[in-house]
Amino acid sequence: MGSPTSHQAILVVDVGSTFTKAALVKVSDADGDETGAVLGRAETPTTLDTDVMDGVRSLAAHLGDAAAVDDGRIVACSSAGGGLRLAVIGYERTVTAEAGYRVGLSAGAKVVHVASGPLDTVALAALAEARPDIVLLVGGTDGGNAEVLQHNGIALAASTLPHDVPVVVAGNLDAQPAVAAALQRAGRPHVLGDNVLPEIGVVAPASARVAIREVFLRHVIGGKGLSTDAAFARVVRAATPDAVLAGVEVLAEVLDQDVLVVDVGGATTDVYSAVTPRGDDAGRRTEVVAPLRFSRTVEADLGMRWNAEGVIEAAAREHLPTSTALRRYAARLGEQPAYLPSGPGEAALDLDLARLAAIVAVRRHARPPFPGEAPRALTDLGLVLGSGGVLRHTPSTEARALLEAVAADHAGGWRVPRAPRIGVDAAYLLVVVGLLAPTHPDAARAVARGLALGDG
């Protein structure tokens, strides 16, 4: 694989479960200076029925750089095959398991199972039933309880969980050697990371997030049977939500402002935020599990197709009104996940469904996770950015009106932002920013600046 820094253009690709999206980005000019100019964009249905790399190669050819794949001038992320399914096993549900849950979300995973306390036969059966791709094993602060982490490590080593399911160990550092030895003897793949909760009130996600990404690339991508093309395992660098959150981090850095991103998808609605503590919040550590500065939440019951009826049910619980026409429309969508609105009437219903999904998802993202804790501090948001097919393919005035409704939602139980700018990632550039950031940080920042200015 050639070094991408020796070339001027890189193909940046997101292999999704439904569509594969690509952008050709000029990362450096003739003098070697990074530019971040987007030369072209394209998308195609993901070729799951043949090989996902068939679609990637067709997009490269369409964008006029068919050689990019074989030359190594490509970087990709993927959520195809259902994305990254993560189980979290912790010591106590409201402390280490909660910390692991938040870290798992920030690493781009769909958390399909959370358990706490010593694993027994029933708990191990429930874990297997969840069919995780990876297990995140946490527990105890450094120097704190070590017995539960050791017990659970030994239980996982001896469990009937499929042998190819790896374990990321990110708990009490004192207990990790014994856990690693048990997993090693059982031949179960594992990676060690720093403790996600080294002390009460402190969440340290970075090491575990890197470990989850490493395991995802090494054990999961190749195991989903998405491609027999050797290039696929080489080019995929992250799960798609992990790449998006990395893009949010760069965007917040470029703007030097807090950022909120709402991604309304067919199956879930994801919310990302980059929030810097200010004023009294900057010095407080009142929460047992402190919120992450860069955070992501996934609402698996709020989707434009697979979970359209879940949006209606959630809206009712939030006392948000829905029309009879919208309820009937949503009832049909779950059975037709590829359905496209027919005519302006259905387009309006689709947008109303997206508005409800976005409002509910942001309310959940902003609210405190436990009674007595503070809501997420979104008052100083400088930018509220929308993403997802329904917003990208909607006239900008209507998409912005939807996001303005989210930003002005006074009934959510959190203080709304004072005067945020509203934008839509119409060109799907956040993932481009996130994927370029590790190797071409200047180009990534240039793309982010264009997105912040509305050039996307």
Short mmCIF file of C-alpha atoms in Angstrom, two decimals:
data_model
loop_
_atom_site.label_atom_id
_atom_site.label_comp_id
_atom_site.label_asym_id
_atom_site.label_seq_id
_atom_site.Cartn_x
_atom_site.Cartn_y
_atom_site.Cartn_z
CA MET A 1 0.00 0.00 0.00
CA GLY A 2 1.48 3.33 -1.03
CA SER A 3 1.75 6.24 1.33
CA PRO A 4 -1.20 8.63 0.80
CA THR A 5 1.03 11.58 1.64
CA SER A 6 2.93 11.04 -1.61
CA HIS A 7 -0.14 11.80 -3.70
CA GLN A 8 -2.27 14.88 -4.23
CA ALA A 9 -5.75 13.35 -4.13
CA ILE A 10 -7.36 10.82 -1.77
CA LEU A 11 -10.64 8.99 -2.19
CA VAL A 12 -12.63 9.17 1.06
CA VAL A 13 -15.39 6.56 1.31
CA ASP A 14 -18.19 5.63 3.71
CA VAL A 15 -19.49 2.11 3.07
CA GLY A 16 -22.94 2.21 4.60
CA SER A 17 -25.56 -0.48 4.97
CA THR A 18 -27.69 1.14 2.25
CA PHE A 19 -25.51 3.59 0.31
CA THR A 20 -21.77 3.93 -0.29
CA LYS A 21 -20.70 7.57 -0.46
CA ALA A 22 -17.38 8.89 -1.77
CA ALA A 23 -15.53 12.18 -2.10
CA LEU A 24 -12.32 12.82 -4.00
CA VAL A 25 -10.29 15.33 -2.00
CA LYS A 26 -7.18 17.19 -3.13
CA VAL A 27 -5.07 17.00 0.00
CA SER A 28 -1.99 18.83 -1.29
CA ASP A 29 -0.96 21.16 -4.10
CA ALA A 30 2.13 21.09 -6.30
CA ASP A 31 4.21 22.60 -3.49
CA GLY A 32 3.09 19.95 -1.03
CA ASP A 33 0.85 22.31 0.94
CA GLU A 34 -2.41 20.76 2.14
CA THR A 35 -5.51 22.23 0.55
CA GLY A 36 -8.60 20.13 1.36
CA ALA A 37 -10.35 20.99 -1.90
CA VAL A 38 -13.24 18.61 -2.63
CA LEU A 39 -12.89 17.67 -6.30
CA GLY A 40 -16.05 15.61 -6.60
CA ARG A 41 -18.66 13.57 -4.74
CA ALA A 42 -20.78 10.56 -5.65
CA GLU A 43 -22.80 7.77 -4.11
CA THR A 44 -24.19 4.40 -5.12
CA PRO A 45 -26.26 1.68 -3.46
CA THR A 46 -23.96 -0.50 -1.35
CA THR A 47 -23.18 -3.67 -3.30
CA LEU A 48 -23.91 -6.12 -0.49
CA ASP A 49 -25.25 -8.70 -2.94
CA THR A 50 -21.85 -9.02 -4.63
CA ASP A 51 -18.90 -7.36 -2.89
CA VAL A 52 -18.88 -3.95 -1.20
CA MET A 53 -15.64 -3.07 -2.98
CA ASP A 54 -17.48 -3.32 -6.32
CA GLY A 55 -19.35 -0.16 -5.39
CA VAL A 56 -16.22 1.52 -4.08
CA ARG A 57 -14.31 0.85 -7.29
CA SER A 58 -17.22 2.06 -9.42
CA LEU A 59 -17.32 5.33 -7.47
CA ALA A 60 -13.57 5.78 -7.91
CA ALA A 61 -13.97 5.35 -11.66
CA HIS A 62 -16.97 7.71 -11.72
CA LEU A 63 -14.92 10.38 -9.96
CA GLY A 64 -12.15 10.02 -12.52
CA ASP A 65 -9.57 8.30 -10.32
CA ALA A 66 -10.02 4.55 -10.79
CA ALA A 67 -6.42 3.92 -9.71
CA ALA A 68 -6.98 5.40 -6.23
CA VAL A 69 -7.93 2.06 -4.66
CA ASP A 70 -4.98 0.02 -5.89
CA ASP A 71 -2.56 2.92 -5.42
CA GLY A 72 -3.53 3.16 -1.76
CA ARG A 73 -4.90 6.69 -2.11
CA ILE A 74 -8.09 5.79 -0.28
CA VAL A 75 -9.37 5.87 3.28
CA ALA A 76 -12.75 4.49 4.33
CA CYS A 77 -15.13 3.84 7.17
CA SER A 78 -17.99 1.38 7.31
CA SER A 79 -21.30 0.69 9.00
CA ALA A 80 -22.29 -2.04 6.53
CA GLY A 81 -23.35 -5.38 7.89
CA GLY A 82 -25.14 -3.73 10.80
CA GLY A 83 -22.25 -1.63 12.07
CA LEU A 84 -20.31 -2.37 15.24
CA ARG A 85 -22.28 -4.26 17.92
CA LEU A 86 -20.81 -3.76 21.39
CA ALA A 87 -21.62 -5.31 24.77
CA VAL A 88 -20.51 -3.54 27.96
CA ILE A 89 -19.79 -5.50 31.13
CA GLY A 90 -19.14 -3.39 34.24
CA TYR A 91 -18.94 -3.45 38.01
CA GLU A 92 -21.92 -1.29 38.88
CA ARG A 93 -24.64 -0.08 36.50
CA THR A 94 -24.60 3.59 37.39
CA VAL A 95 -20.82 3.91 37.59
CA THR A 96 -18.36 1.83 35.56
CA ALA A 97 -20.98 0.24 33.29
CA GLU A 98 -22.37 3.70 32.51
CA ALA A 99 -18.86 5.00 31.81
CA GLY A 100 -18.25 2.06 29.48
CA TYR A 101 -21.56 2.68 27.76
CA ARG A 102 -20.67 6.30 27.02
CA VAL A 103 -17.19 5.36 25.82
CA GLY A 104 -18.66 2.66 23.55
CA LEU A 105 -20.99 5.16 21.92
CA SER A 106 -18.13 7.60 21.41
CA ALA A 107 -16.17 4.82 19.67
CA GLY A 108 -18.87 4.45 17.04
CA ALA A 109 -20.51 1.33 18.43
CA LYS A 110 -24.13 0.36 18.76
CA VAL A 111 -24.36 -0.77 22.37
CA VAL A 112 -26.56 -3.86 22.22
CA HIS A 113 -26.13 -5.11 25.78
CA VAL A 114 -25.11 -3.72 29.19
CA ALA A 115 -24.54 -5.91 32.26
CA SER A 116 -23.14 -5.17 35.69
CA GLY A 117 -21.91 -7.15 38.65
CA PRO A 118 -20.44 -10.67 38.64
CA LEU A 119 -21.45 -12.63 35.53
CA ASP A 120 -23.36 -15.85 36.20
CA THR A 121 -24.84 -18.45 33.86
CA VAL A 122 -27.97 -16.42 33.20
CA ALA A 123 -25.98 -13.23 32.52
CA LEU A 124 -23.63 -15.05 30.14
CA ALA A 125 -26.61 -16.48 28.25
CA ALA A 126 -28.11 -13.00 27.89
CA LEU A 127 -24.77 -11.72 26.64
CA ALA A 128 -24.59 -14.41 23.98
CA GLU A 129 -28.18 -13.68 22.96
CA ALA A 130 -27.22 -10.05 22.20
CA ARG A 131 -24.72 -11.26 19.54
CA PRO A 132 -22.02 -8.63 20.15
CA ASP A 133 -19.09 -8.16 17.80
CA ILE A 134 -16.95 -6.94 20.71
CA VAL A 135 -17.18 -7.03 24.51
CA LEU A 136 -15.96 -3.99 26.47
CA LEU A 137 -14.99 -5.23 29.93
CA VAL A 138 -14.72 -2.50 32.57
CA GLY A 139 -14.96 -2.32 36.33
CA GLY A 140 -13.48 -0.59 39.34
CA THR A 141 -11.51 2.61 39.63
CA ASP A 142 -7.73 2.28 39.69
CA GLY A 143 -6.84 0.93 43.11
CA GLY A 144 -10.50 0.15 43.78
CA ASN A 145 -12.50 -3.06 43.50
CA ALA A 146 -10.62 -5.68 41.47
CA GLU A 147 -12.59 -8.82 42.28
CA VAL A 148 -15.52 -8.23 39.91
CA LEU A 149 -13.31 -7.41 36.93
CA GLN A 150 -11.20 -10.53 37.55
CA HIS A 151 -14.30 -12.70 38.00
CA ASN A 152 -15.87 -11.40 34.80
CA GLY A 153 -12.66 -11.81 32.82
CA ILE A 154 -12.38 -15.44 33.89
CA ALA A 155 -16.09 -15.99 33.17
CA LEU A 156 -15.74 -14.57 29.66
CA ALA A 157 -12.67 -16.71 29.03
CA ALA A 158 -14.63 -19.85 29.91
CA SER A 159 -17.92 -18.79 28.30
CA THR A 160 -19.60 -20.24 25.22
CA LEU A 161 -19.54 -16.83 23.54
CA PRO A 162 -18.31 -17.41 19.96
CA HIS A 163 -14.56 -17.80 20.00
CA ASP A 164 -13.98 -14.97 17.53
CA VAL A 165 -15.66 -12.31 19.71
CA PRO A 166 -12.78 -10.20 21.10
CA VAL A 167 -12.66 -8.46 24.48
CA VAL A 168 -11.40 -4.95 25.16
CA VAL A 169 -10.31 -4.76 28.80
CA ALA A 170 -10.48 -1.18 30.12
CA GLY A 171 -11.04 -1.44 33.86
CA ASN A 172 -9.01 -1.34 37.06
CA LEU A 173 -5.36 -1.49 35.98
CA ASP A 174 -4.42 -3.65 38.99
CA ALA A 175 -6.77 -6.42 37.82
CA GLN A 176 -5.90 -6.36 34.14
CA PRO A 177 -2.90 -8.76 34.22
CA ALA A 178 -5.00 -11.56 35.72
CA VAL A 179 -7.80 -10.93 33.23
CA ALA A 180 -5.39 -10.89 30.30
CA ALA A 181 -3.82 -14.16 31.47
CA ALA A 182 -7.22 -15.88 31.63
CA LEU A 183 -8.22 -14.65 28.18
CA GLN A 184 -4.81 -15.65 26.80
CA ARG A 185 -5.11 -19.19 28.16
CA ALA A 186 -8.56 -19.49 26.58
CA GLY A 187 -7.25 -18.24 23.25
CA ARG A 188 -9.78 -15.41 23.17
CA PRO A 189 -8.56 -12.30 21.29
CA HIS A 190 -8.27 -9.28 23.55
CA VAL A 191 -6.77 -5.81 23.80
CA LEU A 192 -5.88 -3.90 26.97
CA GLY A 193 -6.68 -0.22 27.39
CA ASP A 194 -6.48 2.39 30.13
CA ASN A 195 -9.24 2.40 32.71
CA VAL A 196 -12.30 4.28 31.40
CA LEU A 197 -13.08 5.39 34.98
CA PRO A 198 -9.70 5.85 36.72
CA GLU A 199 -11.41 7.74 39.55
CA ILE A 200 -14.97 8.69 40.42
CA GLY A 201 -16.13 11.65 38.33
CA VAL A 202 -13.45 11.21 35.66
CA VAL A 203 -14.14 9.43 32.37
CA ALA A 204 -11.10 8.73 30.18
CA PRO A 205 -12.36 7.50 26.80
CA ALA A 206 -9.33 7.92 24.55
CA SER A 207 -7.44 4.66 25.14
CA ALA A 208 -10.53 2.44 25.09
CA ARG A 209 -11.80 4.19 21.98
CA VAL A 210 -8.52 3.44 20.20
CA ALA A 211 -8.62 -0.16 21.41
CA ILE A 212 -12.20 -0.64 20.18
CA ARG A 213 -11.22 0.82 16.81
CA GLU A 214 -8.22 -1.54 16.63
CA VAL A 215 -10.36 -4.56 17.42
CA PHE A 216 -13.03 -3.42 14.97
CA LEU A 217 -10.49 -3.22 12.17
CA ARG A 218 -8.61 -6.40 13.04
CA HIS A 219 -11.41 -8.80 13.99
CA VAL A 220 -14.76 -7.41 12.89
CA ILE A 221 -14.39 -5.87 9.44
CA GLY A 222 -12.85 -9.02 8.01
CA GLY A 223 -15.35 -11.24 9.78
CA LYS A 224 -18.59 -9.83 8.37
CA GLY A 225 -18.05 -11.34 4.93
CA LEU A 226 -18.60 -8.02 3.20
CA SER A 227 -15.71 -8.37 0.80
CA THR A 228 -13.23 -10.89 -0.53
CA ASP A 229 -11.17 -8.01 -1.93
CA ALA A 230 -8.01 -7.69 0.16
CA ALA A 231 -8.18 -3.91 -0.27
CA PHE A 232 -11.27 -3.65 1.94
CA ALA A 233 -9.50 -4.60 5.18
CA ARG A 234 -6.63 -2.27 4.29
CA VAL A 235 -8.65 0.84 3.58
CA VAL A 236 -11.26 0.79 6.37
CA ARG A 237 -9.98 2.85 9.29
CA ALA A 238 -13.02 3.23 11.56
CA ALA A 239 -16.67 2.55 12.15
CA THR A 240 -18.68 5.33 10.49
CA PRO A 241 -20.00 6.94 13.71
CA ASP A 242 -16.45 7.00 15.09
CA ALA A 243 -15.33 8.90 11.98
CA VAL A 244 -18.25 11.33 12.27
CA LEU A 245 -17.45 12.10 15.90
CA ALA A 246 -13.83 12.73 14.90
CA GLY A 247 -15.18 15.17 12.31
CA VAL A 248 -17.25 16.90 14.98
CA GLU A 249 -14.12 17.32 17.11
CA VAL A 250 -12.25 18.98 14.24
CA LEU A 251 -15.23 21.19 13.39
CA ALA A 252 -15.47 22.41 17.00
CA GLU A 253 -11.71 23.12 16.99
CA VAL A 254 -11.89 25.09 13.73
CA LEU A 255 -14.85 27.14 14.92
CA ASP A 256 -13.58 27.42 18.50
CA GLN A 257 -17.23 26.96 19.44
CA ASP A 258 -19.53 24.29 20.82
CA VAL A 259 -21.19 22.16 18.15
CA LEU A 260 -24.29 19.95 18.01
CA VAL A 261 -24.90 17.55 15.11
CA VAL A 262 -28.20 15.74 14.55
CA ASP A 263 -28.05 12.81 12.12
CA VAL A 264 -31.51 11.51 11.26
CA GLY A 265 -31.17 8.06 9.71
CA GLY A 266 -33.41 5.28 8.51
CA ALA A 267 -32.94 3.09 11.59
CA THR A 268 -31.58 5.44 14.27
CA THR A 269 -31.16 9.11 15.06
CA ASP A 270 -27.68 9.95 16.33
CA VAL A 271 -26.75 13.14 18.16
CA TYR A 272 -23.16 14.32 18.51
CA SER A 273 -21.93 17.22 20.62
CA ALA A 274 -18.69 18.98 21.39
CA VAL A 275 -19.18 21.00 24.56
CA THR A 276 -16.55 22.89 26.57
CA PRO A 277 -17.39 23.39 30.26
CA ARG A 278 -17.57 27.07 31.10
CA GLY A 279 -18.11 29.19 34.18
CA ASP A 280 -19.18 27.20 37.24
CA ASP A 281 -19.39 23.97 35.22
CA ALA A 282 -15.68 24.09 34.36
CA GLY A 283 -14.53 23.34 37.88
CA ARG A 284 -17.35 21.09 39.05
CA ARG A 285 -17.14 17.33 39.32
CA THR A 286 -20.51 16.65 40.89
CA GLU A 287 -21.43 13.78 38.58
CA VAL A 288 -20.49 10.23 39.50
CA VAL A 289 -19.80 9.63 35.80
CA ALA A 290 -18.81 12.92 34.22
CA PRO A 291 -20.13 13.69 30.73
CA LEU A 292 -17.68 13.46 27.88
CA ARG A 293 -16.69 16.68 26.13
CA PHE A 294 -17.17 14.93 22.78
CA SER A 295 -20.25 12.80 23.06
CA ARG A 296 -22.60 10.73 20.94
CA THR A 297 -25.96 9.19 21.71
CA VAL A 298 -27.86 6.71 19.56
CA GLU A 299 -31.64 6.49 19.64
CA ALA A 300 -32.42 3.06 18.22
CA ASP A 301 -36.20 3.59 18.34
CA LEU A 302 -36.10 6.78 16.26
CA GLY A 303 -35.65 6.09 12.56
CA MET A 304 -37.17 7.38 9.35
CA ARG A 305 -38.02 3.91 8.04
CA TRP A 306 -37.22 0.89 10.19
CA ASN A 307 -38.42 2.67 13.34
CA ALA A 308 -40.88 5.23 12.02
CA GLU A 309 -43.61 4.03 14.39
CA GLY A 310 -41.11 4.35 17.22
CA VAL A 311 -40.89 8.07 16.41
CA ILE A 312 -44.66 8.39 16.78
CA GLU A 313 -44.63 6.52 20.09
CA ALA A 314 -41.74 8.59 21.43
CA ALA A 315 -43.43 11.83 20.34
CA ALA A 316 -46.54 10.85 22.30
CA ARG A 317 -44.47 10.24 25.44
CA GLU A 318 -42.92 13.69 24.96
CA HIS A 319 -46.38 15.28 24.45
CA LEU A 320 -45.50 16.31 20.90
CA PRO A 321 -48.60 16.39 18.67
CA THR A 322 -48.90 14.13 15.63
CA SER A 323 -51.55 14.19 12.92
CA THR A 324 -53.64 11.23 11.81
CA ALA A 325 -52.03 11.43 8.38
CA LEU A 326 -48.55 11.24 9.89
CA ARG A 327 -49.44 8.26 12.08
CA ARG A 328 -50.83 6.39 9.07
CA TYR A 329 -47.78 7.26 6.99
CA ALA A 330 -45.38 6.07 9.68
CA ALA A 331 -47.28 2.79 10.07
CA ARG A 332 -46.52 1.93 6.43
CA LEU A 333 -42.83 2.78 6.47
CA GLY A 334 -41.51 0.01 8.70
CA GLU A 335 -42.44 -2.55 6.07
CA GLN A 336 -40.90 -0.47 3.25
CA PRO A 337 -37.44 0.65 4.43
CA ALA A 338 -36.42 1.80 0.93
CA TYR A 339 -39.58 3.87 0.41
CA LEU A 340 -39.23 7.36 -1.06
CA PRO A 341 -41.95 10.00 -0.58
CA SER A 342 -44.39 10.30 -3.46
CA GLY A 343 -45.30 13.91 -4.11
CA PRO A 344 -45.16 17.05 -1.96
CA GLY A 345 -47.72 15.77 0.55
CA GLU A 346 -45.64 12.77 1.55
CA ALA A 347 -42.45 14.84 1.45
CA ALA A 348 -44.03 17.13 4.05
CA LEU A 349 -44.97 14.13 6.19
CA ASP A 350 -41.43 12.79 5.90
CA LEU A 351 -40.02 16.11 7.07
CA ASP A 352 -42.47 16.23 9.98
CA LEU A 353 -41.38 12.74 11.02
CA ALA A 354 -37.75 13.86 10.87
CA ARG A 355 -38.55 16.92 12.98
CA LEU A 356 -40.07 14.77 15.71
CA ALA A 357 -37.17 12.30 15.63
CA ALA A 358 -34.64 15.13 15.90
CA ILE A 359 -36.42 16.91 18.75
CA VAL A 360 -36.82 13.74 20.82
CA ALA A 361 -33.24 12.63 20.15
CA VAL A 362 -31.77 15.98 21.21
CA ARG A 363 -33.94 16.05 24.33
CA ARG A 364 -32.55 12.65 25.31
CA HIS A 365 -29.00 13.72 24.49
CA ALA A 366 -29.26 16.87 26.59
CA ARG A 367 -31.06 15.55 29.64
CA PRO A 368 -29.08 14.40 32.69
CA PRO A 369 -28.55 10.63 32.75
CA PHE A 370 -29.39 10.37 36.45
CA PRO A 371 -31.61 12.36 38.86
CA GLY A 372 -29.79 15.23 40.50
CA GLU A 373 -27.21 15.62 37.73
CA ALA A 374 -27.00 18.61 35.42
CA PRO A 375 -28.22 18.56 31.81
CA ARG A 376 -25.67 18.80 29.04
CA ALA A 377 -24.58 22.43 28.71
CA LEU A 378 -25.84 23.37 25.24
CA THR A 379 -26.49 27.04 25.97
CA ASP A 380 -23.34 28.22 24.20
CA LEU A 381 -23.71 26.22 21.00
CA GLY A 382 -22.21 28.10 18.10
CA LEU A 383 -23.48 25.72 15.43
CA VAL A 384 -26.36 23.27 15.09
CA LEU A 385 -25.73 21.06 12.09
CA GLY A 386 -28.12 18.59 10.50
CA SER A 387 -27.25 15.42 8.62
CA GLY A 388 -28.99 12.38 7.18
CA GLY A 389 -30.64 11.71 3.85
CA VAL A 390 -33.93 13.41 4.67
CA LEU A 391 -32.12 16.70 5.40
CA ARG A 392 -29.61 16.43 2.57
CA HIS A 393 -32.39 15.93 0.02
CA THR A 394 -34.76 18.56 1.39
CA PRO A 395 -34.77 22.22 0.24
CA SER A 396 -32.39 24.11 2.49
CA THR A 397 -35.02 26.50 3.83
CA GLU A 398 -37.17 23.59 5.05
CA ALA A 399 -34.21 21.68 6.48
CA ARG A 400 -33.06 24.77 8.37
CA ALA A 401 -36.57 25.37 9.71
CA LEU A 402 -36.54 21.84 11.13
CA LEU A 403 -33.21 22.45 12.89
CA GLU A 404 -34.38 25.82 14.17
CA ALA A 405 -37.32 24.02 15.80
CA VAL A 406 -34.84 21.69 17.52
CA ALA A 407 -32.67 24.59 18.73
CA ALA A 408 -35.68 26.49 20.06
CA ASP A 409 -37.30 23.53 21.86
CA HIS A 410 -38.01 25.06 25.28
CA ALA A 411 -40.01 22.04 26.47
CA GLY A 412 -37.06 19.65 26.56
CA GLY A 413 -35.93 20.33 30.10
CA TRP A 414 -32.59 21.89 29.12
CA ARG A 415 -31.59 25.46 28.42
CA VAL A 416 -31.70 26.11 24.68
CA PRO A 417 -28.74 27.72 22.88
CA ARG A 418 -28.77 31.50 22.79
CA ALA A 419 -28.06 32.24 19.13
CA PRO A 420 -26.63 29.28 17.22
CA ARG A 421 -25.98 29.25 13.50
CA ILE A 422 -27.96 26.60 11.64
CA GLY A 423 -26.50 24.48 8.86
CA VAL A 424 -26.90 21.21 6.95
CA ASP A 425 -24.10 18.86 5.99
CA ALA A 426 -25.61 18.51 2.53
CA ALA A 427 -22.45 17.09 1.00
CA TYR A 428 -21.83 14.58 3.80
CA LEU A 429 -18.47 16.11 4.65
CA LEU A 430 -18.21 15.45 8.40
CA VAL A 431 -17.13 11.89 7.75
CA VAL A 432 -14.56 13.20 5.25
CA VAL A 433 -13.14 15.52 7.93
CA GLY A 434 -12.97 12.71 10.47
CA LEU A 435 -11.23 10.26 8.14
CA LEU A 436 -8.67 12.80 6.90
CA ALA A 437 -7.82 14.15 10.36
CA PRO A 438 -5.25 11.52 11.45
CA THR A 439 -3.08 11.70 8.32
CA HIS A 440 -3.92 15.08 6.75
CA PRO A 441 -4.97 17.37 9.61
CA ASP A 442 -4.57 20.61 7.64
CA ALA A 443 -6.71 19.31 4.78
CA ALA A 444 -9.29 18.08 7.30
CA ARG A 445 -9.46 21.52 8.90
CA ALA A 446 -9.83 23.12 5.47
CA VAL A 447 -12.82 20.89 4.67
CA ALA A 448 -14.27 21.64 8.10
CA ARG A 449 -13.93 25.39 7.54
CA GLY A 450 -15.81 25.06 4.27
CA LEU A 451 -18.54 23.07 6.01
CA ALA A 452 -18.76 25.66 8.80
CA LEU A 453 -19.14 28.42 6.23
CA GLY A 454 -21.86 26.53 4.42
CA ASP A 455 -19.75 25.61 1.41
CA GLY A 456 -20.79 21.95 1.74
#
